[in-house]
XYZ file of C-alpha atoms in Angstrom:
660
model
C 0.000 0.000 0.000
C 1.047 3.579 -0.634
C 2.747 4.751 2.577
C 1.993 8.391 1.812
C -1.753 7.986 2.315
C -3.931 6.341 4.937
C -7.646 5.808 4.365
C -9.574 4.516 7.390
C -13.319 3.983 7.772
C -15.820 3.163 10.447
C -18.977 1.356 9.365
C -21.776 3.818 8.744
C -24.053 3.825 11.759
C -27.716 2.923 11.823
C -29.302 6.115 13.239
C -31.511 4.659 15.948
C -30.953 7.539 18.357
C -29.785 4.986 20.928
C -26.228 6.012 21.672
C -24.142 4.227 24.273
C -20.435 3.680 24.799
C -20.560 0.630 22.558
C -21.597 2.997 19.764
C -18.444 5.031 20.390
C -16.011 2.119 20.376
C -15.228 1.814 16.671
C -15.164 5.563 16.086
C -12.818 6.347 18.976
C -10.475 3.555 17.831
C -10.472 4.926 14.275
C -9.972 8.460 15.528
C -6.866 7.392 17.470
C -5.489 5.616 14.394
C -6.240 8.605 12.157
C -4.701 11.096 14.582
C -1.600 8.940 15.003
C -1.064 8.602 11.267
C -1.517 12.354 10.727
C 1.080 13.054 13.399
C 3.303 10.478 11.720
C 3.243 12.375 8.432
C 0.603 10.420 6.504
C -2.007 12.033 4.276
C -5.056 10.742 6.157
C -8.688 10.482 5.120
C -11.013 9.373 7.924
C -14.611 8.542 6.955
C -17.666 7.925 9.083
C -21.400 8.463 8.593
C -24.880 7.012 8.791
C -26.759 4.203 7.024
C -30.237 5.680 6.483
C -32.240 3.399 4.208
C -34.186 0.224 4.835
C -37.375 -1.209 6.198
C -36.668 -0.605 9.875
C -36.003 3.114 9.276
C -39.266 3.432 7.378
C -41.190 1.676 10.145
C -39.582 3.801 12.854
C -40.382 7.031 11.007
C -43.995 5.964 10.487
C -44.327 5.088 14.170
C -42.963 8.518 15.045
C -45.440 10.216 12.719
C -42.668 11.806 10.655
C -41.262 11.611 7.169
C -38.150 9.456 6.912
C -35.866 12.446 6.303
C -37.392 14.491 9.128
C -37.021 11.538 11.480
C -33.403 10.987 10.435
C -32.232 14.606 10.489
C -32.838 14.933 14.228
C -31.077 11.684 15.133
C -28.111 12.248 12.824
C -27.689 15.670 14.418
C -27.403 13.971 17.807
C -24.738 11.575 16.532
C -22.678 14.385 15.055
C -22.953 16.224 18.378
C -21.620 13.130 20.133
C -18.639 12.956 17.785
C -17.932 16.618 18.536
C -18.044 15.984 22.290
C -15.615 13.069 21.921
C -13.232 14.984 19.654
C -13.698 12.734 16.629
C -11.533 14.189 13.843
C -13.265 12.705 10.802
C -12.560 14.197 7.380
C -15.993 13.413 5.951
C -19.385 12.402 7.288
C -21.483 10.620 4.683
C -25.216 10.010 4.821
C -26.635 7.405 2.458
C -29.504 9.813 1.819
C -26.993 12.240 0.232
C -28.020 12.721 -3.392
C -24.528 12.111 -4.817
C -24.391 8.759 -3.026
C -27.808 7.655 -4.290
C -26.916 8.541 -7.896
C -23.641 6.634 -7.610
C -25.364 3.541 -6.167
C -27.771 3.530 -9.115
C -24.813 3.606 -11.516
C -23.091 0.796 -9.596
C -26.231 -1.364 -9.623
C -26.639 -0.774 -13.360
C -22.984 -1.612 -14.039
C -23.265 -4.914 -12.164
C -26.512 -5.713 -13.992
C -25.063 -4.962 -17.417
C -22.057 -7.137 -16.610
C -24.390 -10.033 -15.848
C -23.538 -10.208 -12.156
C -27.058 -9.101 -11.183
C -30.160 -10.927 -12.430
C -33.878 -11.020 -11.578
C -35.515 -13.963 -9.844
C -37.882 -14.655 -6.958
C -36.602 -14.757 -3.395
C -38.017 -16.959 -0.678
C -36.189 -17.148 2.624
C -35.780 -15.822 6.113
C -35.245 -12.113 6.739
C -34.168 -10.343 9.938
C -35.522 -6.780 9.926
C -33.229 -5.364 12.687
C -30.071 -6.753 10.999
C -31.480 -6.296 7.487
C -30.002 -9.697 6.661
C -31.228 -12.651 4.620
C -30.608 -16.167 5.942
C -31.141 -19.709 4.770
C -32.984 -22.055 7.104
C -29.767 -23.928 7.855
C -28.069 -20.710 8.969
C -30.719 -19.897 11.588
C -29.963 -20.677 15.225
C -32.974 -22.163 17.002
C -35.069 -20.670 14.214
C -33.795 -17.147 14.899
C -31.292 -14.724 13.412
C -27.755 -16.045 14.076
C -26.435 -12.483 14.547
C -28.912 -10.859 16.925
C -31.096 -13.759 18.128
C -34.348 -12.060 17.126
C -37.297 -13.536 15.267
C -37.036 -13.736 11.475
C -39.740 -13.447 8.828
C -40.375 -15.842 5.963
C -40.193 -13.562 2.935
C -41.216 -14.205 -0.667
C -40.893 -11.502 -3.296
C -39.531 -10.718 -6.738
C -35.913 -9.630 -6.329
C -32.666 -8.985 -8.109
C -29.765 -11.210 -7.117
C -25.999 -10.713 -7.121
C -24.003 -13.746 -8.309
C -22.066 -14.162 -5.058
C -21.560 -17.864 -5.798
C -19.495 -16.868 -8.841
C -16.858 -15.413 -6.514
C -16.633 -18.397 -4.139
C -13.057 -19.324 -5.086
C -11.926 -15.688 -5.239
C -13.080 -14.985 -1.677
C -11.806 -18.291 -0.337
C -8.373 -17.643 -1.837
C -8.382 -14.069 -0.524
C -8.899 -15.188 3.065
C -6.617 -18.222 2.933
C -3.697 -16.537 1.138
C -3.811 -13.184 2.943
C -3.604 -13.824 6.707
C -3.684 -10.100 7.536
C -6.679 -9.196 5.357
C -9.259 -10.169 7.980
C -8.231 -9.742 11.579
C -8.110 -11.019 14.264
C -7.252 -14.438 12.861
C -10.216 -16.047 14.628
C -12.543 -14.032 12.392
C -10.983 -15.624 9.280
C -11.602 -19.123 10.572
C -15.198 -18.205 11.379
C -15.891 -16.845 7.886
C -14.185 -19.716 6.069
C -15.738 -22.526 8.106
C -19.220 -21.103 8.663
C -19.936 -19.343 5.369
C -17.448 -20.069 2.582
C -16.825 -23.820 2.926
C -20.585 -24.641 3.018
C -20.878 -22.736 -0.289
C -21.754 -19.118 -1.014
C -25.278 -18.553 -2.286
C -26.356 -15.726 -4.559
C -27.353 -12.620 -2.645
C -30.724 -10.868 -2.834
C -29.917 -7.210 -3.638
C -33.304 -5.553 -4.074
C -36.618 -5.290 -2.224
C -40.192 -4.510 -3.279
C -42.071 -4.748 0.033
C -41.070 -1.193 1.040
C -39.853 1.871 -0.842
C -37.467 3.718 1.508
C -34.225 3.224 -0.351
C -32.350 3.883 -3.572
C -34.583 3.020 -6.532
C -33.280 0.565 -9.104
C -33.058 2.954 -12.077
C -34.367 0.528 -14.701
C -37.031 -1.113 -12.485
C -38.365 1.507 -10.080
C -40.642 -0.754 -8.051
C -37.429 -2.188 -6.611
C -35.145 -0.482 -4.103
C -31.514 -1.491 -3.665
C -30.813 -3.841 -0.761
C -29.450 -1.758 2.087
C -26.149 -3.622 2.378
C -25.197 -2.995 -1.247
C -26.227 0.631 -0.757
C -24.340 0.948 2.542
C -21.089 -0.808 1.655
C -20.435 1.377 -1.362
C -20.379 4.491 0.856
C -16.661 3.805 1.297
C -16.176 4.476 -2.409
C -18.900 7.028 -3.175
C -17.705 9.293 -0.334
C -14.515 9.703 -2.363
C -16.399 10.482 -5.571
C -16.571 7.022 -7.162
C -19.194 7.042 -9.934
C -19.619 10.777 -9.285
C -18.788 14.029 -11.009
C -15.323 14.317 -9.438
C -13.399 11.176 -8.486
C -10.105 12.881 -7.574
C -10.329 11.738 -3.952
C -11.128 8.203 -5.061
C -8.065 8.104 -7.299
C -5.959 9.499 -4.445
C -7.068 7.408 -1.471
C -8.531 4.161 -2.820
C -8.273 1.412 -1.699
C -9.021 1.778 1.996
C -6.153 0.831 4.271
C -8.396 -0.217 7.156
C -12.114 -0.952 7.432
C -12.842 -1.078 11.180
C -16.067 -2.533 12.615
C -17.645 -4.678 15.322
C -17.461 -8.409 14.745
C -21.167 -8.952 13.951
C -20.889 -7.304 10.509
C -17.609 -8.789 9.276
C -19.471 -11.239 7.001
C -20.637 -8.334 4.878
C -17.208 -6.701 4.808
C -14.988 -9.754 4.339
C -17.134 -11.796 1.917
C -19.802 -9.700 0.201
C -17.806 -6.452 -0.054
C -14.722 -8.038 -1.708
C -17.042 -9.831 -4.131
C -18.725 -6.555 -5.123
C -15.350 -4.877 -5.628
C -13.950 -7.791 -7.622
C -17.008 -7.721 -9.882
C -16.266 -4.050 -10.634
C -12.492 -4.662 -11.061
C -11.696 -2.410 -8.108
C -8.719 -2.942 -5.759
C -9.561 -4.543 -2.423
C -9.006 -2.873 0.972
C -5.805 -3.612 2.815
C -7.375 -4.798 6.045
C -10.765 -5.581 7.563
C -10.686 -5.589 11.372
C -13.608 -6.957 13.381
C -13.200 -5.926 17.007
C -15.131 -7.343 19.938
C -18.023 -5.957 21.927
C -18.145 -3.945 25.109
C -20.027 -6.151 27.530
C -22.130 -5.107 30.491
C -21.802 -8.110 32.760
C -22.214 -11.034 30.366
C -24.360 -9.168 27.810
C -23.402 -7.071 24.811
C -24.127 -3.445 25.639
C -27.488 -2.685 24.059
C -30.255 -0.140 24.574
C -32.844 -2.867 24.043
C -31.475 -4.712 27.084
C -31.449 -1.633 29.285
C -27.746 -1.928 30.109
C -26.551 1.220 28.433
C -24.109 3.846 29.598
C -24.637 7.275 28.070
C -21.402 8.703 26.584
C -22.724 12.275 26.829
C -23.108 11.830 30.577
C -19.709 10.189 31.130
C -17.944 12.793 28.996
C -19.592 15.728 30.749
C -19.011 14.310 34.213
C -15.506 12.890 33.830
C -14.117 14.400 30.620
C -14.105 12.941 27.118
C -10.510 11.765 27.508
C -11.423 9.557 30.472
C -13.943 7.750 28.264
C -11.479 7.614 25.367
C -8.847 6.136 27.700
C -11.199 3.419 28.948
C -12.135 2.382 25.431
C -8.618 2.605 24.027
C -6.735 0.842 26.797
C -8.965 -0.971 29.279
C -10.985 -2.788 26.618
C -8.575 -5.381 25.122
C -8.469 -4.625 21.424
C -9.910 -7.353 19.199
C -11.609 -9.093 22.110
C -14.777 -8.541 24.077
C -14.299 -6.119 26.961
C -16.348 -5.424 30.067
C -17.676 -2.102 31.321
C -18.852 -1.318 34.817
C -19.183 2.021 36.576
C -16.929 0.757 39.343
C -14.212 -0.298 36.913
C -14.486 3.011 35.047
C -14.123 5.168 38.181
C -11.358 3.025 39.677
C -9.426 3.086 36.398
C -9.779 6.853 36.180
C -8.354 7.169 39.698
C -5.495 4.698 39.342
C -4.319 5.230 35.765
C -5.268 8.832 35.079
C -5.290 10.634 38.429
C -2.398 8.672 39.968
C -0.083 7.334 37.271
C -0.385 10.193 34.760
C -1.805 13.176 36.632
C 0.260 12.799 39.774
C 3.474 12.334 37.774
C 2.880 15.578 35.884
C 1.745 17.482 38.968
C 4.590 16.607 41.298
C 7.282 16.881 38.607
C 6.238 20.411 37.647
C 5.864 21.361 41.301
C 9.441 20.253 42.020
C 10.793 22.003 38.927
C 9.198 25.278 40.027
C 10.202 24.840 43.647
C 13.837 23.932 43.068
C 14.725 25.754 39.834
C 11.863 27.972 38.660
C 12.420 26.769 35.062
C 13.294 23.643 33.102
C 16.670 22.593 34.534
C 19.781 21.565 32.615
C 20.373 17.911 31.742
C 23.434 16.212 33.229
C 25.487 13.062 32.744
C 23.658 9.785 33.224
C 23.823 7.656 36.307
C 22.810 4.042 36.566
C 19.210 4.706 37.496
C 18.717 6.816 34.355
C 19.443 4.106 31.808
C 16.197 2.117 31.945
C 13.972 5.210 31.834
C 15.838 6.618 28.834
C 15.890 3.259 27.045
C 12.118 2.848 27.441
C 11.640 6.389 26.158
C 13.837 5.869 23.116
C 12.056 2.638 22.135
C 8.573 3.980 22.785
C 7.758 5.677 19.472
C 8.883 2.681 17.371
C 6.971 0.300 19.617
C 3.766 2.350 19.500
C 4.033 2.874 15.721
C 4.420 -0.874 15.136
C 1.438 -1.665 17.352
C -0.719 0.949 15.616
C 0.153 -0.642 12.268
C -1.178 -4.048 13.378
C -3.451 -2.364 14.681
C -3.299 -3.014 18.434
C -4.438 0.205 20.059
C -4.710 -1.105 23.619
C -1.196 -2.547 23.245
C 0.071 0.877 22.162
C -1.502 2.454 25.239
C 0.064 -0.234 27.436
C 3.474 0.736 26.059
C 2.905 4.395 26.946
C 1.751 3.549 30.458
C 4.811 1.323 30.939
C 6.938 4.459 30.557
C 4.697 6.414 32.941
C 4.967 3.696 35.582
C 8.736 3.638 35.157
C 8.890 7.437 35.538
C 6.982 7.267 38.821
C 9.317 4.545 40.042
C 12.274 6.708 38.947
C 11.087 9.487 41.257
C 10.967 7.071 44.179
C 14.435 5.755 43.345
C 16.083 9.170 42.901
C 14.234 11.001 45.690
C 14.564 14.563 44.316
C 13.370 16.010 47.628
C 16.390 14.429 49.319
C 18.773 15.638 46.608
C 17.447 19.182 47.095
C 18.668 19.200 50.691
C 22.311 18.698 49.608
C 23.804 21.567 47.597
C 26.560 19.263 46.305
C 23.905 17.188 44.578
C 22.208 20.078 42.812
C 23.606 19.013 39.426
C 22.181 15.534 39.956
C 18.826 17.031 40.991
C 18.837 19.073 37.789
C 19.445 15.981 35.682
C 16.743 13.931 37.410
C 14.092 16.607 36.958
C 15.162 17.213 33.363
C 14.745 13.498 32.625
C 11.252 13.597 34.094
C 10.240 16.706 32.134
C 11.548 15.200 28.893
C 9.705 11.935 29.627
C 6.442 13.803 30.231
C 6.914 15.791 27.008
C 7.549 12.658 24.958
C 4.515 10.892 26.418
C 2.328 13.950 25.780
C 3.449 14.062 22.138
C 2.209 10.490 21.656
C -0.941 11.024 23.715
C -2.090 13.617 21.166
C -3.436 10.672 19.171
C -5.267 9.041 22.060
C -6.216 11.731 24.597
C -5.940 15.009 22.677
C -7.346 17.348 25.341
C -5.089 15.926 28.047
C -2.033 16.017 25.782
C -2.705 19.662 24.931
C -2.923 20.577 28.629
C 0.387 18.856 29.388
C 2.188 20.468 26.475
C 0.810 23.869 27.452
C 2.008 23.392 31.027
C 5.490 22.711 29.601
C 5.334 25.914 27.564
C 5.164 23.979 24.275
C 3.025 25.233 21.409
C 2.276 23.436 18.149
C 5.544 22.969 16.338
C 8.701 20.935 16.323
C 8.618 19.996 20.024
C 5.083 18.589 19.702
C 5.796 16.529 16.586
C 6.892 12.910 16.261
C 10.208 14.017 14.757
C 11.156 15.347 18.207
C 11.072 11.771 19.535
C 13.991 10.549 17.454
C 16.595 11.819 19.891
C 16.683 12.246 23.654
C 16.852 15.763 24.991
C 14.764 17.824 22.580
C 13.229 19.729 25.493
C 15.222 22.956 25.875
C 16.396 23.984 29.340
C 15.450 27.389 30.704
C 11.778 27.452 29.745
C 8.984 28.127 32.212
C 6.589 25.407 33.307
C 3.190 25.921 34.893
C 1.595 23.626 37.456
C -2.080 24.096 36.680
C -5.217 22.344 37.869
C -4.883 18.549 38.318
C -5.355 16.750 35.024
C -7.687 14.260 36.702
C -8.790 14.983 40.269
C -9.153 11.899 42.438
C -12.723 10.802 43.019
C -14.473 9.330 46.025
C -15.353 5.968 44.474
C -18.286 5.121 46.753
C -19.777 8.579 46.332
C -19.425 8.430 42.558
C -21.008 4.988 42.320
C -23.984 6.133 44.381
C -24.442 9.192 42.170
C -24.151 7.115 38.995
C -26.755 4.705 40.356
C -29.047 7.650 41.131
C -28.547 9.009 37.635
C -29.376 5.644 36.076
C -32.513 5.436 38.188
C -33.821 8.745 36.876
C -35.827 8.847 33.671
C -35.200 11.560 31.120
C -38.033 12.870 29.011
C -37.339 14.827 25.855
C -39.609 17.386 24.209
C -41.064 15.248 21.411
C -41.846 12.206 23.534
C -42.245 8.922 21.680
C -41.804 5.282 22.652
C -38.299 3.848 22.498
C -39.456 1.169 20.089
C -39.776 3.762 17.328
C -36.136 4.709 17.675
C -36.557 8.146 19.289
C -33.749 9.121 21.648
C -34.995 10.426 24.966
C -31.581 11.522 26.177
C -32.248 15.165 26.906
C -29.313 17.397 26.050
C -29.405 18.522 29.642
C -27.716 17.507 32.790
C -26.379 14.261 34.125
C -29.089 11.645 34.011
C -29.527 8.721 31.676
C -32.061 6.089 30.860
C -34.665 5.665 28.177
C -38.098 4.151 28.601
C -39.929 1.698 26.415
C -43.374 2.455 24.961
C -45.827 3.327 27.723
C -49.584 3.146 28.026
C -51.879 5.881 29.308
C -51.715 4.553 32.878
C -47.916 4.915 32.840
C -48.132 8.418 31.426
C -50.598 9.467 34.106
C -47.923 8.712 36.713
C -45.900 11.662 35.406
C -46.727 14.876 37.246
C -46.092 17.784 34.853
C -46.439 21.255 36.360
C -46.020 24.830 35.203
C -43.223 26.534 37.122
C -41.876 30.080 37.221
C -38.104 30.577 37.366
C -37.417 32.971 40.231
C -33.603 32.702 40.231
C -30.890 30.986 38.207
C -27.087 30.727 38.137
C -24.388 28.727 36.406
C -23.030 25.604 38.091
C -19.308 25.948 38.746
C -16.784 23.949 36.665
C -19.247 23.064 33.910
C -20.363 25.004 30.863
C -23.601 23.043 30.435
C -25.511 23.319 33.704
C -27.780 25.968 35.229
C -29.070 25.728 38.777
C -32.510 27.357 38.950
C -35.023 28.079 41.682
C -38.474 27.310 40.292
C -41.765 28.251 41.945
C -44.291 25.399 41.599
C -46.879 27.001 43.872
C -45.657 25.006 46.879
C -44.697 27.968 49.049
C -40.965 27.318 48.616
C -39.159 27.215 45.233
C -37.562 23.968 44.109
C -33.946 23.607 43.024
C -33.686 22.171 39.513
C -30.417 21.557 37.642
C -30.717 21.554 33.854
C -28.255 21.294 30.972
C -29.302 24.419 29.111
C -26.432 26.799 29.870
C -25.188 26.669 26.267
C -28.552 27.979 25.093
C -29.718 30.304 27.890
C -27.905 32.719 30.181
C -29.234 32.650 33.778
C -30.736 36.127 33.423
C -32.594 35.040 30.258
C -34.825 32.582 32.079
C -35.558 34.435 35.317
C -39.273 35.172 35.230
C -39.904 32.645 32.441
C -42.519 29.935 32.882
C -41.401 26.376 32.150
C -42.771 22.842 32.281
C -41.348 20.726 35.115
C -41.500 16.989 35.829
C -42.478 17.462 39.451
C -42.482 13.871 40.707
C -39.063 12.872 39.427
C -36.896 11.238 42.071
C -34.397 13.849 43.372
C -30.799 13.264 42.278
C -27.501 14.957 43.100
C -25.850 16.599 40.110
C -22.419 18.137 40.729
C -23.215 18.021 44.426
C -26.541 19.880 44.021
C -29.802 18.094 44.870
C -32.025 18.541 41.807
C -35.736 18.190 42.572
C -37.246 17.945 39.115
C -36.593 18.364 35.428
C -37.461 21.083 32.940
C -38.714 19.959 29.528
C -37.012 21.077 26.330
C -37.233 20.348 22.617
C -34.402 20.223 20.080
C -34.265 20.336 16.305
C -32.124 18.509 13.732
C -29.276 20.990 14.158
C -29.177 20.379 17.896
C -30.729 23.752 18.806
C -32.565 23.531 22.113
C -35.527 25.520 23.415
C -37.487 25.448 26.647
C -41.095 24.308 26.453
C -43.271 27.113 27.859
C -47.027 27.816 28.143
C -48.435 29.914 25.283
C -49.747 32.411 27.843
C -49.224 33.105 31.536
C -50.814 30.715 34.037
C -50.539 30.219 37.792
C -47.376 28.495 39.028
C -48.093 24.872 39.938
C -50.819 24.459 37.301
C -51.067 20.859 36.109
C -50.114 20.012 32.526
C -52.600 17.530 31.076
C-alpha cells in the first residue's frame, strides 16, 4: 500500500438515536489511528457516517409520525454532536440519503446488472428486519437470526440477485492466502468454516415490500438492498461514480475498514465480491473488534444496560472515556464495562499514574529551579527510563500498524509507571537538601520533564485534550517539540523554559460517592420534548444535565404517573466547573421554590430565564448533580441541528398548574 496515504473507515451507523459507549467504540479507535497517522506524516482520510435506508427506518419514522428524512435529520444531528463531544476528527461524514451517493449507487447497480452479475428472480427465505439480513434455514440458530437472536420473517418476493456464488473461489483464496486481510485471525476461521466452505449462495440485492431506499433505475418498483447501498459508501464518499473522483483516485483502496465483529461477514465476503465484480482494488485490512459487555451481555439499549457517553464525557471528561475504550478494553476481544471499573481506572491510571506524575514533577521544577533545569550526565538509574523512552515511538508505531491500540496504550503507560518509580528511586526532595547534589537534581528533573513531554506528544493521538494541557504546562506550542520528529533523539526539550503547574489533570474521586451518584442518575428517567416510545427509535436523552435512561413504549396509565407542572423561574445561576448546567429556583406554587439543575447553559444565560414559565416533571426522584440536589426536570425540545428551546405555556398561568 502507498505509505503516503492512509484511508480509514468506520462502518456507517444505523441512526436509531440509541447512543451508548458501545456505539463510540469503533469511532474512537479509528480516531486514534487517524490522529496517530496524521502526526506520523501520513495524508489521512477518515470517513464515518450514517446508514439511512431500509425497512426498519421506514417503520420507525412511520411510528414517530414523521417523514423518513425528518425523522433521520434529528437523530443524525445527535450523533454528530456526540462525535464533537468526543473529539472525533473525521474528514468526511457521509449520509446514504446524500443525493450524490444515491446517484452513484444507481450507476453501480446498473454496471453490475449490465455485466451479468445481477439478475432477476424470486426470493423466498428468512429475513431479519433489525439486521437487514437474509438467511437460509440452515443458517438460523434455534429458528432465529444467528447475529442478533431475534425472530425472522419468511419472505417471498420478486428480487434482483448478485451472483455471489461466482466469486466463491476468489473470496476463499483471498482469506486463505492473505492472513492479515481479515483480523483477528479467529474471524478468518469463522468466515471460512461457517460461510465459505458450506458454499456461497447468490445474494438478494433488491426489495419490493417497502420503498425507503435507492430506486433501481431501470425497475423503479425495486429499491436497492441496504447492504449494497451501505457498503459502497466507502467508495462514493470519495467520488466514485460521481462528477469528481479525484479523492477516489488518491485514497482508494481503503487501508483499514474497522467494525464490530457482527458485521464482518458483509465486509470480508460480500464487499470483496462486489469490488472484484467491478475490477476495483480490495481494501488492505478488515478488522472486526469485539463488543463492550455489560456483565455477560453485549451493551445494548434494548437490554437496558446502556451507559450514556454524553453523561460520562460531561461528568468525567471525554478523555477519560477515550482512555477506557482505548486501553482498558482489550483490542480485538470482548471487553467489560462497569461504573466501578471506570471510576477506579480513572483514579489509578489517570489521576495517579499520569496526573500525579505531571503534577509533582512540575511542582518540584518550580520549587527547586523555577524553570526547566539543565540535563546532566547519566547515572545508573537513568538508563532504563531513557531506554524505554527511546524505544517507545517505534513500539507504538508498530502496534498501531497491526493495529493493536490497547497494546500501544500499554506501552505508553509502561513508561509512565517507570517514571513514577524513577522518582521514588532518585528522591529529588532528598537531593534538594544537599547543595553538592544540585547538578544531579537538575538531571533527574530534566529526565522527568523530557519523559512527560515525549509521552504527551504520543498522547495527542489518544487523549488530545489531556495532551494539549500537558504540552501547554510545559510551555510547548504546536511545532517541532510537539511533533513525532522530536522523539527521534533524547533531549529535545530545551532547558530554561517556564513550566506551569495548573489544575490537576484528573482529580481523584471518592469511588463510593461516585457509584452512588451514577446509580441515582441511572434510576432517573429523562423525558425529551417530542416524547415517543423507544421502540420507534426516538432518543430520549435530553441534552441537559447528568441523568440517563430511556423508557420503552408506555400506556396511558404509565403516562398518568408523570406529574407535569407549570413553574416560574425565580432565580438561576451557572453551576461551577461546567459550561452546560444551570441551577434554577423554580416556583411550583408550593410555598418554597424547588432547586432544579438543567443542561441548558449553552442555550440560555441565567438572566434570560428568570421570570420565564417552564414545564417541570415534578415527581421525578431527586438526584444529586455536581453536588446539588435537583428536585425535578425542565422539559425542552431540540431540532435537527441540535438547537434547544425550553417548552413554555403559550400564555401566563398560575405556578403549579397541572399540565394535562
